[in-house]
């Protein structure tokens, strides 16, 4: 054709002329009792919005049959003097037996009502519509086709949305259809091919075909192995198995695909998606036009690399081999990666320079920039991780002699597939890779666009290191094109998400990740409580360090709580003098003051800057209550010389980190001596506070018997439970033997 | 009044006559650019459905102003020869400055269009509508009021939905309004009082007032302490602080509450809810009528007990004290509860008899029934838990000397507030309570209705035991009236949900619990793989035990995998003979067979009965692949005499429990020797497989310093990190000192 369809979803944003095809399942409700009014209204809303953006929208609609059926049924019921039936209650209307209604008559009867509805709805958006009835034959007659074309062009020119339907009244009677069991309407085929023909004829950029299926699967949905197809290439067609059943009014997936491929060949991109899913209907069309992963996208150009789903599969498989390696082998891989970071630094720095040249500001330059010194210290860190790798996977945590010859072990194992999302800093890539390798996990990495070149090289080196033990594919770098939101939807494939970056990134991911656990913290509202018995020196040192050392950190102090007794003391003045930060006063503190700093808007604010909130409390107990109420359970500090008060605080306060006479800034994996840090977690389960390698591990239970059954242990059985705890010193037999 | 409003949400199902009030925020979109068509259509859909159920529905609608504004603006723009503007692209319409439009003129211009839209929409549901325009004054004139009343009665009698709006054209001009910044329409007050008057006049059972707020808060939403009010009692009014700001077109919360109280006094129940939340709009009205916790419910009768939110708060506070007790004290509470179970058995059994008398079938009787023997063994179990309690909370897991005088400990602490949902078995209550007490957690218990009397007594005894150390409120029994779904929404208050019961219960709760972790398993697709080198005796014993010992258990075998080599052997025949269960053949197994059992519909089926699937594999490796593909990572078994094969299987297979020559039925906390069992988890993080007390614990980090700051450790600082691991033998100082 003279036009080419779009190669990537992201290009769909450029689509100017768009055909939206509504299958009858979208327009009518599942129970066939009427129109899916809310659904239709949402779709009209989206089409009108896109039209108002300056796009040229066309609608190909089904549903006139159901509409007419509803109307005719009503007429017939009324003629059966049905007022009583209407009053006698529940579902009467549905239960009454009705004659089989002819589809073409239904369509004719329904057409006017359907159009009136579209018109009423579009009017709300000041958008004009026009009704166009066509038959497939109109496309075969050149003159008719040209007439249709010029009419539609004229409508589009006048900013009118053409609403196109088949002129069913003039088509031949439908053939009896095997799909018909139990439904008293004779179906006519959906408008798939009509929409495709129209889209190509009108040189539309995009055809969105909405029905009640999510899109295309490689086998009939619901079967064991059915996989959803995100992007369909014409060459892949033989790998699809179509189901034999199709529902009434839906043209069947095979027909849809045929029509889609026809449109694609004609230069129109196609997306087949679900227009009936209540969770997305309100934005399915706009999402598609924004390039989001919705439905199945048809593309002529098959990209060179694997899809992210294939990458996940590859990394899981390769990760399983990685997990079964000897700990020494995992250490070797990490050491080799450390070597490559220094050996191949020229290559790395060259790629890094390309990224730096594109950086837009100094802050980004700073985050992006690598240097021989940085690579060197990265390598040192990696060697530390390689040591930790010796004692991570396969550690026996518990060993129990359940009975004679029945031995139970609880052993550490990797969690599975990790998705780590990081922003501009490329040094994150080897660090995170080393952590994943040390813990035997498969890893998907998603880095920022800004560091694409550096990340590419670093990932290549990581795979080179992995290759030495045949597990190259365990660490995958996801294309920067993939949306974080789309990745977070792979909940059947990914076991844990670790965001590394700003708290905004963490928050976004926690919101997006439905069903996948996220290891991280989004808030750090840390408190320092200055007790009545605090040492002046310690207060000044610790408060300054907690707030000013690095104010943007999550473990920086946000609220300073002060015991009432020190309000009018020299210590108080010294604290105020020292804190050269903007101070917001809590309501109680404000009431004590003669000078007046601005009142804090909320006692739950994370300032993340040289700004903090001050509040007064009567006692250690009140400080604890305040922190429980307004804190984020991250890190909280008491400064006091009274050991009893301190121990009460440490014991009562329910935060991930509780400190006595030490800066809140110590809440950090490295400072805690955990070696490599995965992150800081404010979740209550799994891992809490600074998380080391063990946050990437889970356990499994291994039971070795000799034909034991639970029946042996029943009342009349021959065996008794011993449940003797054994020492856990030795390595797991399986690990020992595997080399 | 002559009528009483409903006391509980659950009674709303009986509401026959319902007024639905749509605030203008519901009818118009946030950006004031048009109608919220999808929203309106969903609401029409719900009203029509309820009408078809035989209820009498009335709508009080706002929105004519915005509707007319849209229309007038369009007219004005057209008169400014705006065709060009429409074509020149994005948002042109919005940006053009327009004269201020008078609200009453807008309302008049909008009325007909709004009615046409309602009519077109209701027509789809074969529902007639009628337009009624009223003013507040009409209610003050007795004759007018009676005329209105009889007109509406007649409409309802004819099954017509009256759509009521204020006749704004005849009201006095609106006063200038301080809400108006930046919006070029003069607002008129919402129809709150009109709807309330109408509801009382028509003796409606329920008034649903939809706007763009979730309902009522005790302080302006967004402020630090604002709490949502689920049920509002007239006496509580003084405890509310209203905000000063109200948005255009919304009558303000104070006016809404005033109107609601007026209706309530007149005998009409009221719910104020959000009609603009896209997640719930499609079912907000039907949810309310079904008695679900949506919005704020107004009730005249204040129930005696605390709300579930108050219970959660009480249990959290009391739980914090429980957690700070000495382990011996927690043990004492559990032992005392054990004593009470035997000492007070008459009381317990009397309550139990009341429940049993109401039981509907033998299975339920069996689950409900307690006996002196059962209570005795419950008491024995509790004493075991009391021993475990000695070593749970406050255990030091890691101790590090970070630097001179800077000591770090990682200590076990309770998770926080647990919600345990259990079905008919009342023995669950003391068991779960003991587990929570042993781990220092606060506990909300939600039991089945069938065991209400027994649960009540058992809970009373639990609180009696807790009272001995002043923590009575740590364990709360939630009213059976509370819906599980509503409890699962308390994500800010509950830290972990533990469902105890059928896998259906677990599945339902996993679905409902958004944002709260659920400890449990919903699926157990367990495999037994019979290797080529298996011992005949062990195969027969283990396969029988795994499948037949208790087929409904989650750890029962569902799929038997057989090595190809034993297909034609006597062992194979013996297995088939022994398995007196229905066998479904996997596709490969089916192809080998001369006799033909039915083919398995899916290799992922959990039969839960004397039924299983059989499939053939070529090797141990293929068995592992099969299990990874179709299993649920619960428990999988290999039967072989070859140790190498066994160890490879144990090592490669990624399931929570992997067994060699032992029945899958051993996957159980008691059989594993964990003492009390919390449940079995198939999650990958936190706890996996059978979970003991430690599944109810998390950790915190305690750092004791002497004025340390991270600056001390910087390049130019005076201190160095030591990170020396210390032995963890001694108890936590805080624990030691607390008594």
JSON list of C-alpha atoms in Angstrom, two decimals, chain B residues 47-219:
[
{"chain": "B", "resi": 47, "resn": "UNK", "atom": "CA", "xyz": [-32.28, 2.92, 39.29]},
{"chain": "B", "resi": 48, "resn": "UNK", "atom": "CA", "xyz": [-34.01, 1.05, 36.46]},
{"chain": "B", "resi": 49, "resn": "UNK", "atom": "CA", "xyz": [-32.83, -2.27, 37.88]},
{"chain": "B", "resi": 50, "resn": "UNK", "atom": "CA", "xyz": [-34.16, -1.48, 41.34]},
{"chain": "B", "resi": 51, "resn": "UNK", "atom": "CA", "xyz": [-37.43, -0.26, 39.79]},
{"chain": "B", "resi": 52, "resn": "UNK", "atom": "CA", "xyz": [-37.69, -3.57, 37.91]},
{"chain": "B", "resi": 53, "resn": "UNK", "atom": "CA", "xyz": [-37.24, -5.35, 41.24]},
{"chain": "B", "resi": 54, "resn": "UNK", "atom": "CA", "xyz": [-40.54, -3.80, 42.25]},
{"chain": "B", "resi": 55, "resn": "UNK", "atom": "CA", "xyz": [-39.19, -0.85, 44.25]},
{"chain": "B", "resi": 56, "resn": "UNK", "atom": "CA", "xyz": [-40.55, 2.66, 43.77]},
{"chain": "B", "resi": 57, "resn": "UNK", "atom": "CA", "xyz": [-37.72, 4.90, 42.67]},
{"chain": "B", "resi": 58, "resn": "UNK", "atom": "CA", "xyz": [-37.62, 8.69, 42.51]},
{"chain": "B", "resi": 59, "resn": "UNK", "atom": "CA", "xyz": [-34.75, 10.84, 41.30]},
{"chain": "B", "resi": 60, "resn": "UNK", "atom": "CA", "xyz": [-33.99, 14.33, 42.51]},
{"chain": "B", "resi": 61, "resn": "UNK", "atom": "CA", "xyz": [-31.54, 15.72, 40.01]},
{"chain": "B", "resi": 62, "resn": "UNK", "atom": "CA", "xyz": [-29.25, 18.70, 39.83]},
{"chain": "B", "resi": 63, "resn": "UNK", "atom": "CA", "xyz": [-27.19, 19.54, 36.81]},
{"chain": "B", "resi": 64, "resn": "UNK", "atom": "CA", "xyz": [-29.57, 21.54, 34.66]},
{"chain": "B", "resi": 65, "resn": "UNK", "atom": "CA", "xyz": [-27.42, 24.61, 35.28]},
{"chain": "B", "resi": 66, "resn": "UNK", "atom": "CA", "xyz": [-24.26, 23.00, 33.97]},
{"chain": "B", "resi": 67, "resn": "UNK", "atom": "CA", "xyz": [-26.20, 21.45, 31.15]},
{"chain": "B", "resi": 68, "resn": "UNK", "atom": "CA", "xyz": [-27.65, 24.78, 30.15]},
{"chain": "B", "resi": 69, "resn": "UNK", "atom": "CA", "xyz": [-24.33, 26.51, 30.59]},
{"chain": "B", "resi": 70, "resn": "UNK", "atom": "CA", "xyz": [-22.77, 24.06, 28.17]},
{"chain": "B", "resi": 71, "resn": "UNK", "atom": "CA", "xyz": [-25.57, 24.68, 25.74]},
{"chain": "B", "resi": 72, "resn": "UNK", "atom": "CA", "xyz": [-25.61, 28.46, 26.06]},
{"chain": "B", "resi": 73, "resn": "UNK", "atom": "CA", "xyz": [-21.87, 28.60, 25.78]},
{"chain": "B", "resi": 74, "resn": "UNK", "atom": "CA", "xyz": [-22.09, 26.60, 22.61]},
{"chain": "B", "resi": 75, "resn": "UNK", "atom": "CA", "xyz": [-24.73, 28.96, 21.24]},
{"chain": "B", "resi": 76, "resn": "UNK", "atom": "CA", "xyz": [-22.64, 31.99, 22.08]},
{"chain": "B", "resi": 77, "resn": "UNK", "atom": "CA", "xyz": [-19.55, 30.48, 20.54]},
{"chain": "B", "resi": 78, "resn": "UNK", "atom": "CA", "xyz": [-21.42, 29.60, 17.37]},
{"chain": "B", "resi": 79, "resn": "UNK", "atom": "CA", "xyz": [-22.71, 33.10, 17.13]},
{"chain": "B", "resi": 80, "resn": "UNK", "atom": "CA", "xyz": [-19.08, 34.22, 17.30]},
{"chain": "B", "resi": 81, "resn": "UNK", "atom": "CA", "xyz": [-18.57, 32.31, 14.02]},
{"chain": "B", "resi": 82, "resn": "UNK", "atom": "CA", "xyz": [-16.64, 29.66, 15.75]},
{"chain": "B", "resi": 83, "resn": "UNK", "atom": "CA", "xyz": [-16.39, 26.95, 13.09]},
{"chain": "B", "resi": 84, "resn": "UNK", "atom": "CA", "xyz": [-12.78, 27.92, 12.66]},
{"chain": "B", "resi": 85, "resn": "UNK", "atom": "CA", "xyz": [-12.12, 27.71, 16.37]},
{"chain": "B", "resi": 86, "resn": "UNK", "atom": "CA", "xyz": [-13.58, 24.21, 16.45]},
{"chain": "B", "resi": 87, "resn": "UNK", "atom": "CA", "xyz": [-11.17, 23.13, 13.77]},
{"chain": "B", "resi": 88, "resn": "UNK", "atom": "CA", "xyz": [-8.07, 24.84, 15.01]},
{"chain": "B", "resi": 89, "resn": "UNK", "atom": "CA", "xyz": [-7.53, 22.19, 17.61]},
{"chain": "B", "resi": 90, "resn": "UNK", "atom": "CA", "xyz": [-6.96, 21.42, 21.21]},
{"chain": "B", "resi": 91, "resn": "UNK", "atom": "CA", "xyz": [-9.03, 22.89, 24.00]},
{"chain": "B", "resi": 92, "resn": "UNK", "atom": "CA", "xyz": [-9.94, 25.97, 22.02]},
{"chain": "B", "resi": 93, "resn": "UNK", "atom": "CA", "xyz": [-13.46, 25.78, 23.37]},
{"chain": "B", "resi": 94, "resn": "UNK", "atom": "CA", "xyz": [-12.36, 25.82, 26.96]},
{"chain": "B", "resi": 95, "resn": "UNK", "atom": "CA", "xyz": [-9.91, 28.66, 26.64]},
{"chain": "B", "resi": 96, "resn": "UNK", "atom": "CA", "xyz": [-12.25, 31.21, 25.11]},
{"chain": "B", "resi": 97, "resn": "UNK", "atom": "CA", "xyz": [-13.38, 33.77, 27.61]},
{"chain": "B", "resi": 98, "resn": "UNK", "atom": "CA", "xyz": [-17.11, 33.93, 28.06]},
{"chain": "B", "resi": 99, "resn": "UNK", "atom": "CA", "xyz": [-19.49, 36.28, 29.79]},
{"chain": "B", "resi": 100, "resn": "UNK", "atom": "CA", "xyz": [-20.77, 35.25, 33.20]},
{"chain": "B", "resi": 101, "resn": "UNK", "atom": "CA", "xyz": [-23.92, 33.24, 32.67]},
{"chain": "B", "resi": 102, "resn": "UNK", "atom": "CA", "xyz": [-26.84, 33.68, 34.97]},
{"chain": "B", "resi": 103, "resn": "UNK", "atom": "CA", "xyz": [-27.64, 30.45, 36.76]},
{"chain": "B", "resi": 104, "resn": "UNK", "atom": "CA", "xyz": [-31.42, 30.65, 36.41]},
{"chain": "B", "resi": 105, "resn": "UNK", "atom": "CA", "xyz": [-31.19, 31.19, 32.68]},
{"chain": "B", "resi": 106, "resn": "UNK", "atom": "CA", "xyz": [-28.76, 28.31, 32.42]},
{"chain": "B", "resi": 107, "resn": "UNK", "atom": "CA", "xyz": [-31.10, 26.10, 34.39]},
{"chain": "B", "resi": 108, "resn": "UNK", "atom": "CA", "xyz": [-34.03, 26.92, 32.15]},
{"chain": "B", "resi": 109, "resn": "UNK", "atom": "CA", "xyz": [-32.00, 26.32, 29.01]},
{"chain": "B", "resi": 110, "resn": "UNK", "atom": "CA", "xyz": [-30.63, 23.08, 30.36]},
{"chain": "B", "resi": 111, "resn": "UNK", "atom": "CA", "xyz": [-33.80, 21.57, 31.76]},
{"chain": "B", "resi": 112, "resn": "UNK", "atom": "CA", "xyz": [-35.25, 20.23, 28.53]},
{"chain": "B", "resi": 113, "resn": "UNK", "atom": "CA", "xyz": [-31.99, 18.69, 27.37]},
{"chain": "B", "resi": 114, "resn": "UNK", "atom": "CA", "xyz": [-31.39, 17.05, 30.71]},
{"chain": "B", "resi": 115, "resn": "UNK", "atom": "CA", "xyz": [-34.87, 15.56, 30.70]},
{"chain": "B", "resi": 116, "resn": "UNK", "atom": "CA", "xyz": [-34.49, 14.36, 27.13]},
{"chain": "B", "resi": 117, "resn": "UNK", "atom": "CA", "xyz": [-31.34, 12.58, 28.18]},
{"chain": "B", "resi": 118, "resn": "UNK", "atom": "CA", "xyz": [-32.97, 10.88, 31.18]},
{"chain": "B", "resi": 119, "resn": "UNK", "atom": "CA", "xyz": [-35.84, 9.85, 28.98]},
{"chain": "B", "resi": 120, "resn": "UNK", "atom": "CA", "xyz": [-33.58, 8.41, 26.26]},
{"chain": "B", "resi": 121, "resn": "UNK", "atom": "CA", "xyz": [-31.64, 6.46, 28.84]},
{"chain": "B", "resi": 122, "resn": "UNK", "atom": "CA", "xyz": [-34.57, 5.09, 30.81]},
{"chain": "B", "resi": 123, "resn": "UNK", "atom": "CA", "xyz": [-36.25, 4.07, 27.56]},
{"chain": "B", "resi": 124, "resn": "UNK", "atom": "CA", "xyz": [-33.49, 1.51, 27.11]},
{"chain": "B", "resi": 125, "resn": "UNK", "atom": "CA", "xyz": [-34.80, -0.22, 30.22]},
{"chain": "B", "resi": 126, "resn": "UNK", "atom": "CA", "xyz": [-38.43, 0.09, 29.15]},
{"chain": "B", "resi": 127, "resn": "UNK", "atom": "CA", "xyz": [-38.94, 2.47, 32.03]},
{"chain": "B", "resi": 128, "resn": "UNK", "atom": "CA", "xyz": [-41.11, 5.55, 31.76]},
{"chain": "B", "resi": 129, "resn": "UNK", "atom": "CA", "xyz": [-40.09, 8.82, 33.36]},
{"chain": "B", "resi": 130, "resn": "UNK", "atom": "CA", "xyz": [-42.00, 11.95, 34.25]},
{"chain": "B", "resi": 131, "resn": "UNK", "atom": "CA", "xyz": [-40.68, 15.47, 34.77]},
{"chain": "B", "resi": 132, "resn": "UNK", "atom": "CA", "xyz": [-41.64, 17.28, 37.97]},
{"chain": "B", "resi": 133, "resn": "UNK", "atom": "CA", "xyz": [-40.47, 20.82, 38.66]},
{"chain": "B", "resi": 134, "resn": "UNK", "atom": "CA", "xyz": [-40.93, 22.11, 42.20]},
{"chain": "B", "resi": 135, "resn": "UNK", "atom": "CA", "xyz": [-39.73, 24.88, 44.47]},
{"chain": "B", "resi": 136, "resn": "UNK", "atom": "CA", "xyz": [-39.08, 24.70, 48.18]},
{"chain": "B", "resi": 137, "resn": "UNK", "atom": "CA", "xyz": [-42.10, 26.97, 48.66]},
{"chain": "B", "resi": 138, "resn": "UNK", "atom": "CA", "xyz": [-44.38, 24.30, 47.23]},
{"chain": "B", "resi": 139, "resn": "UNK", "atom": "CA", "xyz": [-43.80, 22.32, 50.42]},
{"chain": "B", "resi": 140, "resn": "UNK", "atom": "CA", "xyz": [-44.92, 25.16, 52.65]},
{"chain": "B", "resi": 141, "resn": "UNK", "atom": "CA", "xyz": [-48.31, 25.57, 51.00]},
{"chain": "B", "resi": 142, "resn": "UNK", "atom": "CA", "xyz": [-50.51, 22.71, 52.21]},
{"chain": "B", "resi": 143, "resn": "UNK", "atom": "CA", "xyz": [-52.63, 22.57, 49.09]},
{"chain": "B", "resi": 144, "resn": "UNK", "atom": "CA", "xyz": [-49.67, 22.57, 46.72]},
{"chain": "B", "resi": 145, "resn": "UNK", "atom": "CA", "xyz": [-47.99, 19.95, 48.85]},
{"chain": "B", "resi": 146, "resn": "UNK", "atom": "CA", "xyz": [-51.01, 17.67, 48.70]},
{"chain": "B", "resi": 147, "resn": "UNK", "atom": "CA", "xyz": [-51.30, 18.15, 44.95]},
{"chain": "B", "resi": 148, "resn": "UNK", "atom": "CA", "xyz": [-47.65, 17.27, 44.51]},
{"chain": "B", "resi": 149, "resn": "UNK", "atom": "CA", "xyz": [-48.08, 14.27, 46.77]},
{"chain": "B", "resi": 150, "resn": "UNK", "atom": "CA", "xyz": [-51.03, 12.84, 44.88]},
{"chain": "B", "resi": 151, "resn": "UNK", "atom": "CA", "xyz": [-49.35, 13.44, 41.50]},
{"chain": "B", "resi": 152, "resn": "UNK", "atom": "CA", "xyz": [-46.24, 11.59, 42.60]},
{"chain": "B", "resi": 153, "resn": "UNK", "atom": "CA", "xyz": [-48.29, 8.77, 44.17]},
{"chain": "B", "resi": 154, "resn": "UNK", "atom": "CA", "xyz": [-50.11, 8.32, 40.89]},
{"chain": "B", "resi": 155, "resn": "UNK", "atom": "CA", "xyz": [-46.84, 8.24, 38.90]},
{"chain": "B", "resi": 156, "resn": "UNK", "atom": "CA", "xyz": [-45.37, 5.62, 41.24]},
{"chain": "B", "resi": 157, "resn": "UNK", "atom": "CA", "xyz": [-48.55, 3.57, 40.99]},
{"chain": "B", "resi": 158, "resn": "UNK", "atom": "CA", "xyz": [-48.09, 3.53, 37.20]},
{"chain": "B", "resi": 159, "resn": "UNK", "atom": "CA", "xyz": [-44.53, 2.31, 37.56]},
{"chain": "B", "resi": 160, "resn": "UNK", "atom": "CA", "xyz": [-43.12, 5.61, 36.32]},
{"chain": "B", "resi": 161, "resn": "UNK", "atom": "CA", "xyz": [-39.89, 7.11, 37.70]},
{"chain": "B", "resi": 162, "resn": "UNK", "atom": "CA", "xyz": [-40.50, 10.76, 38.66]},
{"chain": "B", "resi": 163, "resn": "UNK", "atom": "CA", "xyz": [-37.51, 12.99, 37.98]},
{"chain": "B", "resi": 164, "resn": "UNK", "atom": "CA", "xyz": [-37.68, 16.02, 40.21]},
{"chain": "B", "resi": 165, "resn": "UNK", "atom": "CA", "xyz": [-35.76, 19.26, 39.90]},
{"chain": "B", "resi": 166, "resn": "UNK", "atom": "CA", "xyz": [-36.13, 22.75, 41.28]},
{"chain": "B", "resi": 167, "resn": "UNK", "atom": "CA", "xyz": [-38.00, 25.15, 39.08]},
{"chain": "B", "resi": 168, "resn": "UNK", "atom": "CA", "xyz": [-35.16, 27.63, 39.14]},
{"chain": "B", "resi": 169, "resn": "UNK", "atom": "CA", "xyz": [-36.74, 30.02, 36.64]},
{"chain": "B", "resi": 170, "resn": "UNK", "atom": "CA", "xyz": [-39.30, 31.17, 39.21]},
{"chain": "B", "resi": 171, "resn": "UNK", "atom": "CA", "xyz": [-37.02, 31.46, 42.27]},
{"chain": "B", "resi": 172, "resn": "UNK", "atom": "CA", "xyz": [-35.42, 34.78, 43.34]},
{"chain": "B", "resi": 173, "resn": "UNK", "atom": "CA", "xyz": [-32.03, 35.62, 41.82]},
{"chain": "B", "resi": 174, "resn": "UNK", "atom": "CA", "xyz": [-29.18, 33.85, 43.62]},
{"chain": "B", "resi": 175, "resn": "UNK", "atom": "CA", "xyz": [-27.10, 35.87, 46.05]},
{"chain": "B", "resi": 176, "resn": "UNK", "atom": "CA", "xyz": [-23.50, 36.57, 45.15]},
{"chain": "B", "resi": 177, "resn": "UNK", "atom": "CA", "xyz": [-21.51, 33.72, 46.55]},
{"chain": "B", "resi": 178, "resn": "UNK", "atom": "CA", "xyz": [-18.05, 33.69, 48.03]},
{"chain": "B", "resi": 179, "resn": "UNK", "atom": "CA", "xyz": [-17.36, 30.25, 46.55]},
{"chain": "B", "resi": 180, "resn": "UNK", "atom": "CA", "xyz": [-17.07, 31.71, 43.14]},
{"chain": "B", "resi": 181, "resn": "UNK", "atom": "CA", "xyz": [-13.40, 32.34, 42.50]},
{"chain": "B", "resi": 182, "resn": "UNK", "atom": "CA", "xyz": [-12.49, 31.70, 38.91]},
{"chain": "B", "resi": 183, "resn": "UNK", "atom": "CA", "xyz": [-15.71, 30.02, 37.85]},
{"chain": "B", "resi": 184, "resn": "UNK", "atom": "CA", "xyz": [-17.93, 31.87, 35.48]},
{"chain": "B", "resi": 185, "resn": "UNK", "atom": "CA", "xyz": [-21.28, 30.49, 36.58]},
{"chain": "B", "resi": 186, "resn": "UNK", "atom": "CA", "xyz": [-23.19, 31.79, 39.55]},
{"chain": "B", "resi": 187, "resn": "UNK", "atom": "CA", "xyz": [-24.05, 28.80, 41.68]},
{"chain": "B", "resi": 188, "resn": "UNK", "atom": "CA", "xyz": [-27.37, 28.01, 43.22]},
{"chain": "B", "resi": 189, "resn": "UNK", "atom": "CA", "xyz": [-27.62, 25.86, 46.31]},
{"chain": "B", "resi": 190, "resn": "UNK", "atom": "CA", "xyz": [-27.86, 22.16, 45.85]},
{"chain": "B", "resi": 191, "resn": "UNK", "atom": "CA", "xyz": [-31.10, 20.31, 46.23]},
{"chain": "B", "resi": 192, "resn": "UNK", "atom": "CA", "xyz": [-30.33, 18.75, 49.60]},
{"chain": "B", "resi": 193, "resn": "UNK", "atom": "CA", "xyz": [-33.23, 20.19, 51.52]},
{"chain": "B", "resi": 194, "resn": "UNK", "atom": "CA", "xyz": [-35.60, 19.65, 48.59]},
{"chain": "B", "resi": 195, "resn": "UNK", "atom": "CA", "xyz": [-34.69, 15.96, 48.47]},
{"chain": "B", "resi": 196, "resn": "UNK", "atom": "CA", "xyz": [-35.13, 15.60, 52.23]},
{"chain": "B", "resi": 197, "resn": "UNK", "atom": "CA", "xyz": [-38.51, 17.32, 52.20]},
{"chain": "B", "resi": 198, "resn": "UNK", "atom": "CA", "xyz": [-39.68, 15.26, 49.29]},
{"chain": "B", "resi": 199, "resn": "UNK", "atom": "CA", "xyz": [-38.50, 11.99, 50.86]},
{"chain": "B", "resi": 200, "resn": "UNK", "atom": "CA", "xyz": [-40.39, 12.70, 54.08]},
{"chain": "B", "resi": 201, "resn": "UNK", "atom": "CA", "xyz": [-43.49, 13.95, 52.29]},
{"chain": "B", "resi": 202, "resn": "UNK", "atom": "CA", "xyz": [-43.56, 10.78, 50.17]},
{"chain": "B", "resi": 203, "resn": "UNK", "atom": "CA", "xyz": [-42.76, 8.59, 53.18]},
{"chain": "B", "resi": 204, "resn": "UNK", "atom": "CA", "xyz": [-39.73, 7.18, 51.37]},
{"chain": "B", "resi": 205, "resn": "UNK", "atom": "CA", "xyz": [-37.84, 4.46, 53.26]},
{"chain": "B", "resi": 206, "resn": "UNK", "atom": "CA", "xyz": [-34.45, 5.61, 52.05]},
{"chain": "B", "resi": 207, "resn": "UNK", "atom": "CA", "xyz": [-32.81, 8.75, 50.70]},
{"chain": "B", "resi": 208, "resn": "UNK", "atom": "CA", "xyz": [-29.51, 8.23, 48.90]},
{"chain": "B", "resi": 209, "resn": "UNK", "atom": "CA", "xyz": [-27.70, 11.54, 48.48]},
{"chain": "B", "resi": 210, "resn": "UNK", "atom": "CA", "xyz": [-24.85, 11.27, 45.97]},
{"chain": "B", "resi": 211, "resn": "UNK", "atom": "CA", "xyz": [-22.21, 13.97, 45.62]},
{"chain": "B", "resi": 212, "resn": "UNK", "atom": "CA", "xyz": [-18.43, 14.04, 45.11]},
{"chain": "B", "resi": 213, "resn": "UNK", "atom": "CA", "xyz": [-17.43, 13.34, 48.73]},
{"chain": "B", "resi": 214, "resn": "UNK", "atom": "CA", "xyz": [-17.16, 9.89, 50.31]},
{"chain": "B", "resi": 215, "resn": "UNK", "atom": "CA", "xyz": [-19.48, 10.90, 53.13]},
{"chain": "B", "resi": 216, "resn": "UNK", "atom": "CA", "xyz": [-19.02, 12.61, 56.45]},
{"chain": "B", "resi": 217, "resn": "UNK", "atom": "CA", "xyz": [-15.74, 13.10, 58.33]},
{"chain": "B", "resi": 218, "resn": "UNK", "atom": "CA", "xyz": [-15.39, 14.29, 61.91]},
{"chain": "B", "resi": 219, "resn": "UNK", "atom": "CA", "xyz": [-13.10, 17.12, 60.75]}
]
